[in-house]
mmCIF file of N, CA and C in Angstrom:
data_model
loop_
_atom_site.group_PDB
_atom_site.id
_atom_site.type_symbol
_atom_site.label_atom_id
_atom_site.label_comp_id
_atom_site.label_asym_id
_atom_site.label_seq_id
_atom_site.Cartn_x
_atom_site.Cartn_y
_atom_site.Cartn_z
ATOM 1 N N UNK A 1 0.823 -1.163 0.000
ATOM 2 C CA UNK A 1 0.000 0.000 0.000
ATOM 3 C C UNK A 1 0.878 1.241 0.000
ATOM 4 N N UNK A 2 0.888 2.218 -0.683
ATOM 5 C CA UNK A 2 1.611 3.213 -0.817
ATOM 6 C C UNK A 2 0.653 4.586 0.302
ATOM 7 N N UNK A 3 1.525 4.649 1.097
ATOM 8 C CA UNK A 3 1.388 5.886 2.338
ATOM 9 C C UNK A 3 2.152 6.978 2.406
ATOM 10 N N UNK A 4 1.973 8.082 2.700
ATOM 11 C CA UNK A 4 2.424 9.113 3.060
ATOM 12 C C UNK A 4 2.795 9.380 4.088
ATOM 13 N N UNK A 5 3.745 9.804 4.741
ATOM 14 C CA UNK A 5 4.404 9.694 6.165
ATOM 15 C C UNK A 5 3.722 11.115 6.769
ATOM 16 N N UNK A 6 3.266 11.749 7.318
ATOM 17 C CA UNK A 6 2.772 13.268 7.754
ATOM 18 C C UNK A 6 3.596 13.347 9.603
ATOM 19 N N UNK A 7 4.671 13.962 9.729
ATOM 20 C CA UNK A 7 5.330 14.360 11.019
ATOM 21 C C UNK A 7 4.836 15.701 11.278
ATOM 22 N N UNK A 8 4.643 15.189 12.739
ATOM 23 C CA UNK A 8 4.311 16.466 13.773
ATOM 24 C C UNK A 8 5.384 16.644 14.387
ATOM 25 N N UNK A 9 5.825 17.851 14.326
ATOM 26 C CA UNK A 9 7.012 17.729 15.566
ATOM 27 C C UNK A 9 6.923 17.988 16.843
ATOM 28 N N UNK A 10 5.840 18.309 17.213
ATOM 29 C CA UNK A 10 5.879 18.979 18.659
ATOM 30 C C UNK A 10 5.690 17.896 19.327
ATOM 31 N N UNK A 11 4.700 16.391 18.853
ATOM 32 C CA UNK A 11 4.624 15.267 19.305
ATOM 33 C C UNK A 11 5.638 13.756 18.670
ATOM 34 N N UNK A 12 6.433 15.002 17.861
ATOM 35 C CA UNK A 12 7.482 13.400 17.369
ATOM 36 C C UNK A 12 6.501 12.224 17.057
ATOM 37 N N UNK A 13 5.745 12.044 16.231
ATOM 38 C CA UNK A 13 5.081 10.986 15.818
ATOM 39 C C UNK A 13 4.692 11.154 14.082
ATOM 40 N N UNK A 14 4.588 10.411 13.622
ATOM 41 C CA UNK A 14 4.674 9.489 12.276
ATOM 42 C C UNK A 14 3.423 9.131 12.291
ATOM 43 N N UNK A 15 2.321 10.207 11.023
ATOM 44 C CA UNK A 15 0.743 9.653 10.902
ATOM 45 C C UNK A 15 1.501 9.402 9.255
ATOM 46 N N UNK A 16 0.915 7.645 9.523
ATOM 47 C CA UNK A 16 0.728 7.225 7.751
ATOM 48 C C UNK A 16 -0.826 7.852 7.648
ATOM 49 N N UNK A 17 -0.891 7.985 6.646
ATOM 50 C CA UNK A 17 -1.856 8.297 5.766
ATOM 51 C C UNK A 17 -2.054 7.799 4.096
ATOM 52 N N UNK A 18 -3.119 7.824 3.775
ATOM 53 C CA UNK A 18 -3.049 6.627 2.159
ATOM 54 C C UNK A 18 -2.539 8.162 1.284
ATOM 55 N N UNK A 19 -1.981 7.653 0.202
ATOM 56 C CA UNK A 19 -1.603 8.709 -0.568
ATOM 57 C C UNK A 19 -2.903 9.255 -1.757
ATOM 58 N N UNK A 20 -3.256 8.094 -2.068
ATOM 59 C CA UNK A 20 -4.411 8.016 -3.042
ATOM 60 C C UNK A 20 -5.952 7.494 -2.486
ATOM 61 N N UNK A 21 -6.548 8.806 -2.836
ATOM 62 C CA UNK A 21 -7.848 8.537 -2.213
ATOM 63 C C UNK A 21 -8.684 7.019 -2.501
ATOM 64 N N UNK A 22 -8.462 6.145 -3.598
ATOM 65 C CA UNK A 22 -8.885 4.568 -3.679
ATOM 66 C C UNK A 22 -8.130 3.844 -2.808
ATOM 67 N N UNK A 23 -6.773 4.272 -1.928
ATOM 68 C CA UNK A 23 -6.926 3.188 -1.166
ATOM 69 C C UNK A 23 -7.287 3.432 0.274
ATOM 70 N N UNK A 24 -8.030 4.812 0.754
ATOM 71 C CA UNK A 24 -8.428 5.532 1.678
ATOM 72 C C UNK A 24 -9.560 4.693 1.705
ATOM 73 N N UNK A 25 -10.375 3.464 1.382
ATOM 74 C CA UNK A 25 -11.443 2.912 1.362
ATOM 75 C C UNK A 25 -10.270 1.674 2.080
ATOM 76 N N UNK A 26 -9.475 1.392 1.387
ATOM 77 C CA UNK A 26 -9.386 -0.622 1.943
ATOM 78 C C UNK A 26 -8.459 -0.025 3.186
ATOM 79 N N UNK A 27 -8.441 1.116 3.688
ATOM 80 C CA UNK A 27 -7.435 0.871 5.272
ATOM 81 C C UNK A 27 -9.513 0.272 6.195
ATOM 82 N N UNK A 28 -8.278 -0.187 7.086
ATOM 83 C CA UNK A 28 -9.574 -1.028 8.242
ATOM 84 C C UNK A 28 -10.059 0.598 8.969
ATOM 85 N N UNK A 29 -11.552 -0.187 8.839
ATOM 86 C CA UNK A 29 -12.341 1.221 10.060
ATOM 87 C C UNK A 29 -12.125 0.605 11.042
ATOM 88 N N UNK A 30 -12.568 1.937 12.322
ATOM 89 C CA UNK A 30 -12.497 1.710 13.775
ATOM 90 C C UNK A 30 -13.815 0.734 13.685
ATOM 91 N N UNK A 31 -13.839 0.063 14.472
ATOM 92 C CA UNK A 31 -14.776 -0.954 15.122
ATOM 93 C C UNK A 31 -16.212 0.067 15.412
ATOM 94 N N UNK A 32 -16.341 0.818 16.080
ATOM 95 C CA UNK A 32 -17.123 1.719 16.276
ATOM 96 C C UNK A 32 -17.943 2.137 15.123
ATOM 97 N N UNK A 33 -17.523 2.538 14.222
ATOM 98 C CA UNK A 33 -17.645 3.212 12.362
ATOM 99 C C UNK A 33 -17.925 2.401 11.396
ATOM 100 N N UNK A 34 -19.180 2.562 10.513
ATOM 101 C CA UNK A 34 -19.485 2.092 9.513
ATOM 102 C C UNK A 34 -19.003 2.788 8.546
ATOM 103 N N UNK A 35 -18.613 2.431 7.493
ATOM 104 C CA UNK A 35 -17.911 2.641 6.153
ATOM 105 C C UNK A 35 -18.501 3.728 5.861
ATOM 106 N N UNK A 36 -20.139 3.899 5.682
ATOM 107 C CA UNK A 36 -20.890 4.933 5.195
ATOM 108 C C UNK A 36 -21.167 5.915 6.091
ATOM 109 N N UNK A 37 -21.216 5.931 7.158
ATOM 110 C CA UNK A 37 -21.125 6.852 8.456
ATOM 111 C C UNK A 37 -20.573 8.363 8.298
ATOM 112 N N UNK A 38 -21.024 9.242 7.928
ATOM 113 C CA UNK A 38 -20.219 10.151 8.010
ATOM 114 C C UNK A 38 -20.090 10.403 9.933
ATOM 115 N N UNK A 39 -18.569 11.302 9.732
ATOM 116 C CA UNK A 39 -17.944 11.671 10.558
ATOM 117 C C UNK A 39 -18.077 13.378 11.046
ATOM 118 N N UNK A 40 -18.460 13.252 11.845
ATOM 119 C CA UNK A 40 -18.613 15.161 12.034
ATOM 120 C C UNK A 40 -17.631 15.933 12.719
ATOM 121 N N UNK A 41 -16.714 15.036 13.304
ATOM 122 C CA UNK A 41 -15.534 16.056 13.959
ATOM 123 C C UNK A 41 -14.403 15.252 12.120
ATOM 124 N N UNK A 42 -13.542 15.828 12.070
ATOM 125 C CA UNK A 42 -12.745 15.298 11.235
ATOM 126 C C UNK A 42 -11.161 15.422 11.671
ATOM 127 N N UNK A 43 -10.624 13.999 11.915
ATOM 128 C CA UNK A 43 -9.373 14.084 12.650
ATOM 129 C C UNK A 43 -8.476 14.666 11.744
ATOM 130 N N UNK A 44 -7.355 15.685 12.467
ATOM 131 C CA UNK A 44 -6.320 16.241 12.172
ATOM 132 C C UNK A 44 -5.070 15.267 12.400
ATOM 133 N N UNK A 45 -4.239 15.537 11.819
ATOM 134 C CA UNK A 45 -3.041 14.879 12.213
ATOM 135 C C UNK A 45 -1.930 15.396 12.855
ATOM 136 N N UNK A 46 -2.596 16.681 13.422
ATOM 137 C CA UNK A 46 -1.356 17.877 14.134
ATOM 138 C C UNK A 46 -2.149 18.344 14.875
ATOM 139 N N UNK A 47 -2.483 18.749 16.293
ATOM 140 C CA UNK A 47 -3.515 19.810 16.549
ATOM 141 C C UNK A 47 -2.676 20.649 16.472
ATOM 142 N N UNK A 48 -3.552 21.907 17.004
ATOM 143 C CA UNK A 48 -3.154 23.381 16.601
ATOM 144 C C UNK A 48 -1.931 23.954 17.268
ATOM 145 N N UNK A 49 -1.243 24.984 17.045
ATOM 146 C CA UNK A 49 0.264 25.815 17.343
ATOM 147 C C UNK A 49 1.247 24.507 17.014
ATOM 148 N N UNK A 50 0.760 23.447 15.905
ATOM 149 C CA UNK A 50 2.332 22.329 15.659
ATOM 150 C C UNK A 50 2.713 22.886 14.682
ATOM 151 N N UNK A 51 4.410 23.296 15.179
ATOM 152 C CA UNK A 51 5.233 23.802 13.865
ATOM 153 C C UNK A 51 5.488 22.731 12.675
ATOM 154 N N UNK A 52 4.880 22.493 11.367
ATOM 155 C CA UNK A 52 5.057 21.843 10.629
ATOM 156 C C UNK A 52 6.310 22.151 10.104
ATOM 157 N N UNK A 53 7.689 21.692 10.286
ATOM 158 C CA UNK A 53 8.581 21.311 8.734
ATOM 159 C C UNK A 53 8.699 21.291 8.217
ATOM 160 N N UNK A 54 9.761 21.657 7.879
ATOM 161 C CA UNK A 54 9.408 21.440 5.977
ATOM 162 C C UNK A 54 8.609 21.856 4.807
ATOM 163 N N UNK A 55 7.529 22.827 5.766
ATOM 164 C CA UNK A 55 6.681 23.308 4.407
ATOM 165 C C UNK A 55 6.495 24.808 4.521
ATOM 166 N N UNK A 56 7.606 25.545 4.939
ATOM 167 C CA UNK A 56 8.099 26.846 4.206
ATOM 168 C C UNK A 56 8.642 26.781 2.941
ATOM 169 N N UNK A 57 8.212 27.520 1.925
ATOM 170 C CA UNK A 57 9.530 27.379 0.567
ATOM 171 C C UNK A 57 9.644 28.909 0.230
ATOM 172 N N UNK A 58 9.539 29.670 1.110
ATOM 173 C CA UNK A 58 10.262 31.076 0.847
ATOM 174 C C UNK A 58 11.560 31.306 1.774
ATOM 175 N N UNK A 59 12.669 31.619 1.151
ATOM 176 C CA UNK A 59 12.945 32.535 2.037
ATOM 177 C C UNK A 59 13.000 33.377 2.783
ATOM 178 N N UNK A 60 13.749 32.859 4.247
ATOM 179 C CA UNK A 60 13.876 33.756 5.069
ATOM 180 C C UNK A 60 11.643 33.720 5.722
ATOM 181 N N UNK A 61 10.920 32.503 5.396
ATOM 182 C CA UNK A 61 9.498 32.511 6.020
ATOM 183 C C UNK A 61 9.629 32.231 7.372
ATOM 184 N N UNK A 62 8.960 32.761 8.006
ATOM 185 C CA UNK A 62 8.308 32.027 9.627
ATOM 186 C C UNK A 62 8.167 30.598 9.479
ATOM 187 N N UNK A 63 7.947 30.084 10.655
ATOM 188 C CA UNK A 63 7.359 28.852 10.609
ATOM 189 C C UNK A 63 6.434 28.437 10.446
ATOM 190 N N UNK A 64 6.181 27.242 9.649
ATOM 191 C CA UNK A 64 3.965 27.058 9.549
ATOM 192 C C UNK A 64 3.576 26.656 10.383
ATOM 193 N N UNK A 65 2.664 27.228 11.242
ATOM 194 C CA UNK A 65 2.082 26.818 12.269
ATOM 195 C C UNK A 65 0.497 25.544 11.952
ATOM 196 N N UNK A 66 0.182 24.798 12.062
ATOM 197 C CA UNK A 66 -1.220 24.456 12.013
ATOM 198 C C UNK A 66 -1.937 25.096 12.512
ATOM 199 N N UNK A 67 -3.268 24.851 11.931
ATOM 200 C CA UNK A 67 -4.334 25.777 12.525
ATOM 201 C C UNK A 67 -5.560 24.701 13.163
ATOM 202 N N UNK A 68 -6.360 25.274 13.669
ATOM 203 C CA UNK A 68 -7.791 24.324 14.358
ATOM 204 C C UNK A 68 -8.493 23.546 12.651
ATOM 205 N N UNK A 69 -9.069 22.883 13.039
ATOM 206 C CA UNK A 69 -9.861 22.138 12.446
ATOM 207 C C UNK A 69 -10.725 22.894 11.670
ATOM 208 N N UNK A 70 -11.808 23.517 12.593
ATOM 209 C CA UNK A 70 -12.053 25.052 12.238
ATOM 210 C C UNK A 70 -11.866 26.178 11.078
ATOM 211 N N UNK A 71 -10.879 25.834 11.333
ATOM 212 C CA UNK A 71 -10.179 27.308 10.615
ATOM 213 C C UNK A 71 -10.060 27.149 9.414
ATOM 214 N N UNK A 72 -9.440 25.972 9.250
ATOM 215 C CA UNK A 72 -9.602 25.543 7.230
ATOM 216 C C UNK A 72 -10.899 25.406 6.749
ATOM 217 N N UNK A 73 -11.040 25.600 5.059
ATOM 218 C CA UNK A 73 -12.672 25.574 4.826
ATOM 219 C C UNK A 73 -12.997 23.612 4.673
ATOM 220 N N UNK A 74 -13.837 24.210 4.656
ATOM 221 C CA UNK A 74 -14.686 22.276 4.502
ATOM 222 C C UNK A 74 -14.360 21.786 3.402
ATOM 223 N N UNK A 75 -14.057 22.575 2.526
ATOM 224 C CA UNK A 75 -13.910 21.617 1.157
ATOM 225 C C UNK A 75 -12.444 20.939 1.772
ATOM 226 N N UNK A 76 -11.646 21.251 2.478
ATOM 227 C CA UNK A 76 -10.249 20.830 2.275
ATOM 228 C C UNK A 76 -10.530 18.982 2.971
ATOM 229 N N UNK A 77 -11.189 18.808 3.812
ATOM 230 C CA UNK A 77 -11.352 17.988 4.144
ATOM 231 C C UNK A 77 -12.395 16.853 2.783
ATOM 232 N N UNK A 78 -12.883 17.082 1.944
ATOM 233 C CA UNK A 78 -13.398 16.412 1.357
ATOM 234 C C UNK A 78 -12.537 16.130 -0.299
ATOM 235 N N UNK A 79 -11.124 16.551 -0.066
ATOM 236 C CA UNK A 79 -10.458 16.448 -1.247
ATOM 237 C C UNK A 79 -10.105 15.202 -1.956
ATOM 238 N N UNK A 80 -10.085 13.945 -0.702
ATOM 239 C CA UNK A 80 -9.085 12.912 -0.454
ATOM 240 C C UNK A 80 -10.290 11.509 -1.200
ATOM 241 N N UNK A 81 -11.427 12.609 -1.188
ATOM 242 C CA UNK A 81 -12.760 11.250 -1.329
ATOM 243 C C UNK A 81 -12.500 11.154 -2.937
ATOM 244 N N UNK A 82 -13.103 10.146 -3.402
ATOM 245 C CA UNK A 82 -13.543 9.688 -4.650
ATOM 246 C C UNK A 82 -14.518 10.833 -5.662
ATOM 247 N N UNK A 83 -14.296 11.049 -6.802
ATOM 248 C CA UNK A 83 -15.606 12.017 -7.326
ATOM 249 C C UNK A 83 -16.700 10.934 -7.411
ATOM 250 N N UNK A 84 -17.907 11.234 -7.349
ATOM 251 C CA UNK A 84 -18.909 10.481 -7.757
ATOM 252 C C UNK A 84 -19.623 11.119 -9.248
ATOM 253 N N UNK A 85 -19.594 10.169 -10.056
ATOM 254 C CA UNK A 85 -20.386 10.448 -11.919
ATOM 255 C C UNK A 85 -21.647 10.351 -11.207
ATOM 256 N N UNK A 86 -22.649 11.251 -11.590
ATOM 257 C CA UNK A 86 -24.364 11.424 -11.977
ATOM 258 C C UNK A 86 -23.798 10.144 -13.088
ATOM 259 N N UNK A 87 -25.574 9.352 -13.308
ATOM 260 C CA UNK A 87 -25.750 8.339 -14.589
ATOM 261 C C UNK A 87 -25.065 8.895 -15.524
ATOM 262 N N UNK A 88 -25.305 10.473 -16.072
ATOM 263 C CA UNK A 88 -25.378 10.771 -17.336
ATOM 264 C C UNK A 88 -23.958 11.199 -17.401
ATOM 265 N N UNK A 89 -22.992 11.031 -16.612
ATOM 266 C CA UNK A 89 -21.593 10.853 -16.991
ATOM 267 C C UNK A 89 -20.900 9.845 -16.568
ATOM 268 N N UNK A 90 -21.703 8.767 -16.654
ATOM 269 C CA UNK A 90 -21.079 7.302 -16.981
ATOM 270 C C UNK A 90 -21.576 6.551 -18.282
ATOM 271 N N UNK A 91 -22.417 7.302 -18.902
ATOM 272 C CA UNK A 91 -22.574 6.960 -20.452
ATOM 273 C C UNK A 91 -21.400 6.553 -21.141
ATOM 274 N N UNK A 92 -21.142 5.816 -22.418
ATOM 275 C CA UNK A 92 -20.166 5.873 -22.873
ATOM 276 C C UNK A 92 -19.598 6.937 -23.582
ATOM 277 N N UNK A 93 -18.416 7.907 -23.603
ATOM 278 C CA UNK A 93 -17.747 8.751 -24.127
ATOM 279 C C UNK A 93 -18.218 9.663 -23.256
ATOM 280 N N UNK A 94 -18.037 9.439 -22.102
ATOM 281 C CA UNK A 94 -18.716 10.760 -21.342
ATOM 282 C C UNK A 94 -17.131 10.515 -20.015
ATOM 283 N N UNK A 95 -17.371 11.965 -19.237
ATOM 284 C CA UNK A 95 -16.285 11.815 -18.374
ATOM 285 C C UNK A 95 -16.222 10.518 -17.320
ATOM 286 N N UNK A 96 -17.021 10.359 -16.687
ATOM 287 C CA UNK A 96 -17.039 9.236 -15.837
ATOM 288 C C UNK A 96 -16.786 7.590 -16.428
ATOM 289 N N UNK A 97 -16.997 7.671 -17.662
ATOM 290 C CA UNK A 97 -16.894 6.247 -18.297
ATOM 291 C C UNK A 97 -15.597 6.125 -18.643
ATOM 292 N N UNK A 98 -14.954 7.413 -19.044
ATOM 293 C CA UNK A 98 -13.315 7.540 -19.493
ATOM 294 C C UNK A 98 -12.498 7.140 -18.582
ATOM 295 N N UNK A 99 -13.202 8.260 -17.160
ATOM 296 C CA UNK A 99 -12.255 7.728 -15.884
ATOM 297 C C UNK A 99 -12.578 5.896 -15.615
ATOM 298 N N UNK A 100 -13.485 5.580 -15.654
ATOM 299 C CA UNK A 100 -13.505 4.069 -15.276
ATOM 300 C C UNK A 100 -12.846 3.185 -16.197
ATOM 301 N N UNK A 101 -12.700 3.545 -17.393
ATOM 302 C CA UNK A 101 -12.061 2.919 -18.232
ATOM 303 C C UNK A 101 -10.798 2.921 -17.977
ATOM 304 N N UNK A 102 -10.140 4.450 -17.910
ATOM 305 C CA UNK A 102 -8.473 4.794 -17.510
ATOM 306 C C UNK A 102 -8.473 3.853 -16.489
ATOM 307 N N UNK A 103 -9.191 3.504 -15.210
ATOM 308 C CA UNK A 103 -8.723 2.985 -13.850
ATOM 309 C C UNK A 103 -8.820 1.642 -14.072
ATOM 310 N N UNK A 104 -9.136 1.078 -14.784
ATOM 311 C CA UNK A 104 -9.618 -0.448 -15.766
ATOM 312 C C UNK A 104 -8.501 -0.763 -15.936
ATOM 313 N N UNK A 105 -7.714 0.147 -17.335
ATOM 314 C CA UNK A 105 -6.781 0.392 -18.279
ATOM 315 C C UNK A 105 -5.680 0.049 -17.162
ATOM 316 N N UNK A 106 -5.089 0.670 -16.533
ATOM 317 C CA UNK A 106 -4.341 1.098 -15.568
ATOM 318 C C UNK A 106 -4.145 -0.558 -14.555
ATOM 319 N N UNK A 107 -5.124 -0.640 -13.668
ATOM 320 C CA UNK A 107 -4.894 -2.009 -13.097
ATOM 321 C C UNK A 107 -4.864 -3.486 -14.091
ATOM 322 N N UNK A 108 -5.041 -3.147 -15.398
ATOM 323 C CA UNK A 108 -4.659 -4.223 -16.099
ATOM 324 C C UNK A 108 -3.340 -3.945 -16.238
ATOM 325 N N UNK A 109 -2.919 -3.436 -16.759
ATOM 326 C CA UNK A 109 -1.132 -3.322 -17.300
ATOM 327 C C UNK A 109 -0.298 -3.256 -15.701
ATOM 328 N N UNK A 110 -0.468 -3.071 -14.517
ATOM 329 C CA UNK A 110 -0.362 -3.177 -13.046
ATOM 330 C C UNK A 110 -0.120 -4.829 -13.164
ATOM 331 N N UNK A 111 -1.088 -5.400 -13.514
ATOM 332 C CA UNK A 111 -1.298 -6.802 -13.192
ATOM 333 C C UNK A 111 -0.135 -7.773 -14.431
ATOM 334 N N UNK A 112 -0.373 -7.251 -15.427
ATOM 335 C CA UNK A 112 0.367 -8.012 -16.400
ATOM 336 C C UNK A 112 1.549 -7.465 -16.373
ATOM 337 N N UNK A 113 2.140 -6.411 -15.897
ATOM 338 C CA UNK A 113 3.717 -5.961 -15.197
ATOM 339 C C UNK A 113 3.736 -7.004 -14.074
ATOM 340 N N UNK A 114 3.083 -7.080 -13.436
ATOM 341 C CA UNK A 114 3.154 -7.720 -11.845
ATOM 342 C C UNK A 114 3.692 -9.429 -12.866
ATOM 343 N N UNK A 115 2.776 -10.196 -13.335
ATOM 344 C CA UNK A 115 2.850 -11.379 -13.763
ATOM 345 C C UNK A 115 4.227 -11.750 -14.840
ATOM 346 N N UNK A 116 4.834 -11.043 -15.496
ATOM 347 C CA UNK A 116 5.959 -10.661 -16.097
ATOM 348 C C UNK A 116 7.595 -11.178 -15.427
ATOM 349 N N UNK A 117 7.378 -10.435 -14.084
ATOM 350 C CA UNK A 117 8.295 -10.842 -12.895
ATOM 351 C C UNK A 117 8.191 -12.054 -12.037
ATOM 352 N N UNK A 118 7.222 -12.705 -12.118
ATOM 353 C CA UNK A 118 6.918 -13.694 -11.846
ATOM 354 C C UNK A 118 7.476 -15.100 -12.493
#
């Protein structure tokens, strides 16, 4: 599974996180949580005043501080999900049928690379 490492420093800890929102579905839920459940607090991986690292790229910047949960807009939290096609763009030659096709396309040649080395 390909993860993203996300460090906090103020707590020295290491949040994996999925890199790609399709495999943000096969990590295991909490026991508590149904798959379809939405969530109304939405976990951070820093709380607030953690100097993030590494993600100044100006010179001579302050440090990035995190902010509350709060404070960012809502869309940022819904970036990581899947788009969902209406019917009428999963028609054929329509956007949603292209993307399912590309993601088709894609885990076939995955698989017949994979079988190659074998």
């Amino acid at each position: 599974m390909f993860h993203r490492a996300v460090r906090c420093s103020a707590s020295r800890t290491i949040y994996n996180r999925p890199r790609l929102a399709h495999l943000a579905s096969s990590v295991s839920q909490p026991a508590n949580t149904t798959p379809n459940a939405k969530n109304t607090s939405v976990p951070s991986s820093c709380p607030k005043d953690t100097v993030l690292t590494g993600l100044s790229w100006l010179k001579g910047q302050g440090p990035v501080v995190a902010l509350a949960d709060e404070e960012y807009p809502p869309w940022l939290w819904t970036v990581l999900e899947p788009r969902k096609y209406t019917e009428a763009e999963m028609q054929p030659g329509n956007a949603g049928y292209k993307a399912q096709m590309r993601k088709e396309r894609k885990a076939k040649i995955r698989l017949s690379n994979f079988m190659k080395t074998q």
